[in-house]
Amino acid sequence: MLLRTLLLATLVLGFVSCGDEEPEAFPTYQACFDEFWDTGMGLPVRDTILECCLSHPIDGVTPACGPTAPDCINYLTANLSQTSASTVEVMETCAIYADQL
């Protein structure tokens, strides 16, 4: 019984400690986007933009895309390649982003 309890406690602590990991930081927004869209997980554009804006420090800043939807649009215009996302994708995603802050 004691062995079973110790094994269960070890498993629970293992799962809890995995949740404490810091999200990966990136030096640029484009590097984050490329990791999750081009070469990484293959997320849809909207989900990739949200993942990088909300969850990953970009040059030490989280959330990375500013406090409002217009700030987000300006940030992405300056920091995301025009071939990575359309203007419509950026505008729609920034509206979602602002709602999630």
CSV table of N, CA and C in Angstrom, one decimal:
chain,number,residue,atom,x,y,z
A,1,MET,N,0.8,-1.2,0.0
A,1,MET,CA,0.0,0.0,0.0
A,1,MET,C,0.9,1.3,0.0
A,2,LEU,N,1.9,1.3,0.8
A,2,LEU,CA,2.8,2.4,0.9
A,2,LEU,C,3.5,2.6,-0.5
A,3,LEU,N,3.9,1.6,-1.1
A,3,LEU,CA,4.6,1.7,-2.4
A,3,LEU,C,3.6,2.2,-3.4
A,4,ARG,N,2.4,1.8,-3.4
A,4,ARG,CA,1.4,2.3,-4.4
A,4,ARG,C,1.2,3.8,-4.1
A,5,THR,N,1.1,4.3,-2.9
A,5,THR,CA,0.9,5.7,-2.5
A,5,THR,C,2.1,6.5,-3.0
A,6,LEU,N,3.3,6.0,-2.8
A,6,LEU,CA,4.5,6.7,-3.2
A,6,LEU,C,4.6,6.8,-4.8
A,7,LEU,N,4.2,5.8,-5.5
A,7,LEU,CA,4.2,5.8,-6.9
A,7,LEU,C,3.1,6.8,-7.4
A,8,LEU,N,2.0,6.8,-6.8
A,8,LEU,CA,0.9,7.8,-7.2
A,8,LEU,C,1.4,9.2,-6.9
A,9,ALA,N,2.0,9.5,-5.8
A,9,ALA,CA,2.5,10.8,-5.5
A,9,ALA,C,3.6,11.2,-6.4
A,10,THR,N,4.4,10.3,-6.9
A,10,THR,CA,5.5,10.6,-7.8
A,10,THR,C,4.9,11.0,-9.2
A,11,LEU,N,3.9,10.3,-9.6
A,11,LEU,CA,3.2,10.6,-10.9
A,11,LEU,C,2.5,11.9,-10.8
A,12,VAL,N,1.8,12.2,-9.7
A,12,VAL,CA,1.2,13.5,-9.6
A,12,VAL,C,2.2,14.7,-9.6
A,13,LEU,N,3.2,14.5,-8.9
A,13,LEU,CA,4.3,15.6,-8.8
A,13,LEU,C,4.9,15.8,-10.2
A,14,GLY,N,5.1,14.7,-10.9
A,14,GLY,CA,5.6,14.8,-12.3
A,14,GLY,C,4.7,15.6,-13.2
A,15,PHE,N,3.4,15.4,-13.1
A,15,PHE,CA,2.5,16.1,-14.0
A,15,PHE,C,2.4,17.6,-13.6
A,16,VAL,N,2.4,17.8,-12.3
A,16,VAL,CA,2.3,19.2,-11.8
A,16,VAL,C,3.6,20.0,-12.2
A,17,SER,N,4.7,19.4,-12.1
A,17,SER,CA,6.0,20.1,-12.5
A,17,SER,C,6.0,20.4,-14.0
A,18,CYS,N,5.4,19.6,-14.8
A,18,CYS,CA,5.4,19.8,-16.2
A,18,CYS,C,4.7,21.1,-16.6
A,19,GLY,N,3.6,21.4,-15.8
A,19,GLY,CA,2.8,22.5,-16.1
A,19,GLY,C,3.5,23.8,-15.7
A,20,ASP,N,4.6,23.8,-15.0
A,20,ASP,CA,5.3,25.0,-14.5
A,20,ASP,C,6.3,25.5,-15.5
A,21,GLU,N,6.5,24.8,-16.6
A,21,GLU,CA,7.5,25.3,-17.6
A,21,GLU,C,7.1,26.6,-18.2
A,22,GLU,N,8.1,27.5,-18.3
A,22,GLU,CA,7.9,28.8,-18.9
A,22,GLU,C,7.7,28.6,-20.4
A,23,PRO,N,6.9,29.4,-21.1
A,23,PRO,CA,6.7,29.3,-22.5
A,23,PRO,C,8.0,29.8,-23.2
A,24,GLU,N,8.3,29.2,-24.3
A,24,GLU,CA,9.5,29.5,-25.1
A,24,GLU,C,9.5,31.0,-25.5
A,25,ALA,N,10.6,31.6,-25.3
A,25,ALA,CA,10.8,33.0,-25.7
A,25,ALA,C,11.4,33.1,-27.0
A,26,PHE,N,11.1,34.2,-27.8
A,26,PHE,CA,11.7,34.4,-29.1
A,26,PHE,C,12.2,35.8,-29.2
A,27,PRO,N,13.3,36.0,-30.0
A,27,PRO,CA,13.9,37.3,-30.1
A,27,PRO,C,13.0,38.2,-31.0
A,28,THR,N,12.3,37.6,-32.0
A,28,THR,CA,11.4,38.4,-32.9
A,28,THR,C,10.1,37.7,-33.0
A,29,TYR,N,9.1,38.5,-33.3
A,29,TYR,CA,7.7,38.0,-33.6
A,29,TYR,C,7.7,37.0,-34.7
A,30,GLN,N,8.4,37.3,-35.8
A,30,GLN,CA,8.5,36.5,-37.0
A,30,GLN,C,9.1,35.1,-36.6
A,31,ALA,N,10.1,35.1,-35.8
A,31,ALA,CA,10.7,33.8,-35.4
A,31,ALA,C,9.6,32.9,-34.6
A,32,CYS,N,8.8,33.5,-33.8
A,32,CYS,CA,7.8,32.8,-33.1
A,32,CYS,C,6.7,32.3,-34.1
A,33,PHE,N,6.3,33.2,-35.0
A,33,PHE,CA,5.3,32.8,-36.0
A,33,PHE,C,5.8,31.6,-36.9
A,34,ASP,N,7.1,31.7,-37.3
A,34,ASP,CA,7.6,30.7,-38.1
A,34,ASP,C,7.7,29.3,-37.4
A,35,GLU,N,8.0,29.4,-36.1
A,35,GLU,CA,8.1,28.2,-35.3
A,35,GLU,C,6.8,27.4,-35.3
A,36,PHE,N,5.7,28.1,-35.1
A,36,PHE,CA,4.4,27.5,-34.9
A,36,PHE,C,3.7,27.3,-36.2
A,37,TRP,N,4.0,28.0,-37.3
A,37,TRP,CA,3.3,27.9,-38.5
A,37,TRP,C,4.1,27.2,-39.6
A,38,ASP,N,5.2,27.7,-40.0
A,38,ASP,CA,6.0,27.2,-41.1
A,38,ASP,C,6.7,25.8,-40.7
A,39,THR,N,7.5,25.8,-39.6
A,39,THR,CA,8.3,24.7,-39.4
A,39,THR,C,7.9,23.9,-38.1
A,40,GLY,N,7.0,24.4,-37.3
A,40,GLY,CA,6.7,23.8,-36.1
A,40,GLY,C,5.4,23.0,-36.1
A,41,MET,N,4.4,23.5,-35.5
A,41,MET,CA,3.2,22.7,-35.3
A,41,MET,C,2.2,22.8,-36.4
A,42,GLY,N,2.4,23.7,-37.3
A,42,GLY,CA,1.5,23.8,-38.5
A,42,GLY,C,0.1,24.3,-38.1
A,43,LEU,N,0.0,25.2,-37.1
A,43,LEU,CA,-1.2,25.8,-36.7
A,43,LEU,C,-1.8,26.7,-37.8
A,44,PRO,N,-3.1,26.9,-37.8
A,44,PRO,CA,-3.7,27.9,-38.8
A,44,PRO,C,-3.1,29.3,-38.5
A,45,VAL,N,-3.1,30.2,-39.4
A,45,VAL,CA,-2.6,31.5,-39.3
A,45,VAL,C,-3.2,32.2,-38.0
A,46,ARG,N,-4.5,32.2,-37.9
A,46,ARG,CA,-5.1,32.9,-36.8
A,46,ARG,C,-4.6,32.4,-35.4
A,47,ASP,N,-4.6,31.0,-35.3
A,47,ASP,CA,-4.1,30.4,-34.1
A,47,ASP,C,-2.6,30.7,-33.8
A,48,THR,N,-1.8,30.8,-34.9
A,48,THR,CA,-0.4,31.0,-34.7
A,48,THR,C,-0.2,32.5,-34.2
A,49,ILE,N,-0.9,33.4,-34.8
A,49,ILE,CA,-0.8,34.8,-34.4
A,49,ILE,C,-1.2,34.9,-32.9
A,50,LEU,N,-2.3,34.3,-32.5
A,50,LEU,CA,-2.8,34.4,-31.1
A,50,LEU,C,-1.8,33.7,-30.2
A,51,GLU,N,-1.2,32.6,-30.6
A,51,GLU,CA,-0.2,31.9,-29.7
A,51,GLU,C,1.0,32.7,-29.5
A,52,CYS,N,1.5,33.4,-30.5
A,52,CYS,CA,2.7,34.2,-30.3
A,52,CYS,C,2.4,35.5,-29.6
A,53,CYS,N,1.2,36.1,-29.9
A,53,CYS,CA,0.8,37.4,-29.2
A,53,CYS,C,0.6,37.2,-27.7
A,54,LEU,N,-0.1,36.1,-27.4
A,54,LEU,CA,-0.5,35.9,-26.0
A,54,LEU,C,0.4,35.1,-25.1
A,55,SER,N,1.0,34.1,-25.7
A,55,SER,CA,1.7,33.1,-24.8
A,55,SER,C,3.2,33.1,-24.8
A,56,HIS,N,3.8,33.7,-25.7
A,56,HIS,CA,5.3,33.7,-25.8
A,56,HIS,C,5.9,35.0,-25.6
A,57,PRO,N,6.9,35.2,-24.8
A,57,PRO,CA,7.6,36.4,-24.7
A,57,PRO,C,8.4,36.7,-26.0
A,58,ILE,N,8.1,37.9,-26.6
A,58,ILE,CA,8.8,38.3,-27.8
A,58,ILE,C,9.7,39.5,-27.4
A,59,ASP,N,11.0,39.2,-27.4
A,59,ASP,CA,12.0,40.2,-27.0
A,59,ASP,C,11.7,40.7,-25.6
A,60,GLY,N,11.3,39.7,-24.7
A,60,GLY,CA,11.0,39.9,-23.3
A,60,GLY,C,9.7,40.4,-23.0
A,61,VAL,N,8.8,40.6,-23.9
A,61,VAL,CA,7.5,41.2,-23.7
A,61,VAL,C,6.3,40.2,-23.9
A,62,THR,N,5.4,40.1,-22.9
A,62,THR,CA,4.2,39.3,-23.0
A,62,THR,C,3.1,40.0,-22.3
A,63,PRO,N,1.9,40.1,-22.9
A,63,PRO,CA,1.6,39.8,-24.3
A,63,PRO,C,2.3,40.8,-25.2
A,64,ALA,N,2.7,40.2,-26.3
A,64,ALA,CA,3.6,40.9,-27.2
A,64,ALA,C,3.0,41.9,-28.2
A,65,CYS,N,1.7,41.8,-28.4
A,65,CYS,CA,1.1,42.6,-29.5
A,65,CYS,C,0.4,43.9,-29.1
A,66,GLY,N,0.6,44.3,-27.8
A,66,GLY,CA,0.0,45.6,-27.4
A,66,GLY,C,-1.3,45.4,-26.6
A,67,PRO,N,-1.8,46.5,-26.1
A,67,PRO,CA,-3.0,46.5,-25.3
A,67,PRO,C,-4.3,46.6,-26.0
A,68,THR,N,-4.3,46.9,-27.3
A,68,THR,CA,-5.6,47.1,-28.0
A,68,THR,C,-5.5,46.5,-29.4
A,69,ALA,N,-6.6,46.3,-30.0
A,69,ALA,CA,-6.6,45.8,-31.4
A,69,ALA,C,-5.9,46.7,-32.4
A,70,PRO,N,-6.0,48.0,-32.4
A,70,PRO,CA,-5.2,48.8,-33.2
A,70,PRO,C,-3.7,48.7,-33.0
A,71,ASP,N,-3.3,48.6,-31.7
A,71,ASP,CA,-1.9,48.4,-31.4
A,71,ASP,C,-1.4,47.0,-31.9
A,72,CYS,N,-2.3,46.0,-31.8
A,72,CYS,CA,-1.9,44.7,-32.4
A,72,CYS,C,-1.7,44.8,-33.9
A,73,ILE,N,-2.6,45.5,-34.6
A,73,ILE,CA,-2.5,45.6,-36.0
A,73,ILE,C,-1.2,46.3,-36.4
A,74,ASN,N,-0.9,47.4,-35.7
A,74,ASN,CA,0.4,48.1,-36.0
A,74,ASN,C,1.6,47.3,-35.7
A,75,TYR,N,1.5,46.5,-34.6
A,75,TYR,CA,2.6,45.7,-34.2
A,75,TYR,C,2.9,44.6,-35.3
A,76,LEU,N,1.8,43.9,-35.7
A,76,LEU,CA,2.0,42.9,-36.7
A,76,LEU,C,2.4,43.4,-38.0
A,77,THR,N,1.9,44.6,-38.4
A,77,THR,CA,2.3,45.2,-39.6
A,77,THR,C,3.8,45.5,-39.7
A,78,ALA,N,4.4,45.8,-38.5
A,78,ALA,CA,5.8,46.1,-38.4
A,78,ALA,C,6.7,44.8,-38.2
A,79,ASN,N,6.1,43.8,-37.6
A,79,ASN,CA,6.9,42.7,-37.2
A,79,ASN,C,6.6,41.3,-37.8
A,80,LEU,N,5.6,41.3,-38.7
A,80,LEU,CA,5.2,40.0,-39.4
A,80,LEU,C,5.3,40.3,-40.9
A,81,SER,N,5.9,39.3,-41.6
A,81,SER,CA,6.1,39.5,-43.0
A,81,SER,C,4.7,39.5,-43.7
A,82,GLN,N,4.6,40.3,-44.7
A,82,GLN,CA,3.3,40.5,-45.4
A,82,GLN,C,2.8,39.2,-46.1
A,83,THR,N,3.8,38.3,-46.3
A,83,THR,CA,3.4,37.0,-46.9
A,83,THR,C,3.0,36.0,-45.9
A,84,SER,N,3.1,36.3,-44.6
A,84,SER,CA,2.7,35.3,-43.5
A,84,SER,C,1.2,35.4,-43.2
A,85,ALA,N,0.6,36.6,-43.3
A,85,ALA,CA,-0.8,36.7,-43.0
A,85,ALA,C,-1.4,37.9,-43.9
A,86,SER,N,-2.6,37.7,-44.3
A,86,SER,CA,-3.3,38.8,-45.1
A,86,SER,C,-3.7,39.9,-44.1
A,87,THR,N,-4.0,41.0,-44.7
A,87,THR,CA,-4.5,42.1,-43.9
A,87,THR,C,-5.8,41.7,-43.2
A,88,VAL,N,-6.7,41.0,-43.8
A,88,VAL,CA,-7.9,40.6,-43.2
A,88,VAL,C,-7.6,39.6,-42.0
A,89,GLU,N,-6.7,38.7,-42.2
A,89,GLU,CA,-6.4,37.8,-41.1
A,89,GLU,C,-5.8,38.5,-39.9
A,90,VAL,N,-5.0,39.5,-40.2
A,90,VAL,CA,-4.4,40.3,-39.1
A,90,VAL,C,-5.5,41.1,-38.4
A,91,MET,N,-6.4,41.8,-39.1
A,91,MET,CA,-7.4,42.6,-38.5
A,91,MET,C,-8.4,41.7,-37.7
A,92,GLU,N,-8.8,40.6,-38.2
A,92,GLU,CA,-9.8,39.7,-37.5
A,92,GLU,C,-9.1,39.1,-36.3
A,93,THR,N,-7.9,38.7,-36.4
A,93,THR,CA,-7.2,38.1,-35.3
A,93,THR,C,-6.9,39.1,-34.2
A,94,CYS,N,-6.6,40.3,-34.6
A,94,CYS,CA,-6.3,41.3,-33.5
A,94,CYS,C,-7.6,41.7,-32.8
A,95,ALA,N,-8.7,41.6,-33.4
A,95,ALA,CA,-10.0,41.8,-32.7
A,95,ALA,C,-10.2,40.7,-31.6
A,96,ILE,N,-9.9,39.4,-32.0
A,96,ILE,CA,-10.0,38.3,-31.1
A,96,ILE,C,-8.9,38.5,-30.0
A,97,TYR,N,-7.7,38.8,-30.3
A,97,TYR,CA,-6.6,39.1,-29.4
A,97,TYR,C,-7.1,40.1,-28.3
A,98,ALA,N,-7.6,41.2,-28.7
A,98,ALA,CA,-8.0,42.2,-27.8
A,98,ALA,C,-9.1,41.7,-26.8
A,99,ASP,N,-10.0,40.9,-27.3
A,99,ASP,CA,-11.0,40.3,-26.4
A,99,ASP,C,-10.4,39.4,-25.4
A,100,GLN,N,-9.3,38.8,-25.7
A,100,GLN,CA,-8.7,37.7,-24.8
A,100,GLN,C,-7.8,38.3,-23.8
A,101,LEU,N,-7.5,39.6,-23.9
A,101,LEU,CA,-6.5,40.2,-22.9
A,101,LEU,C,-7.2,40.4,-21.6
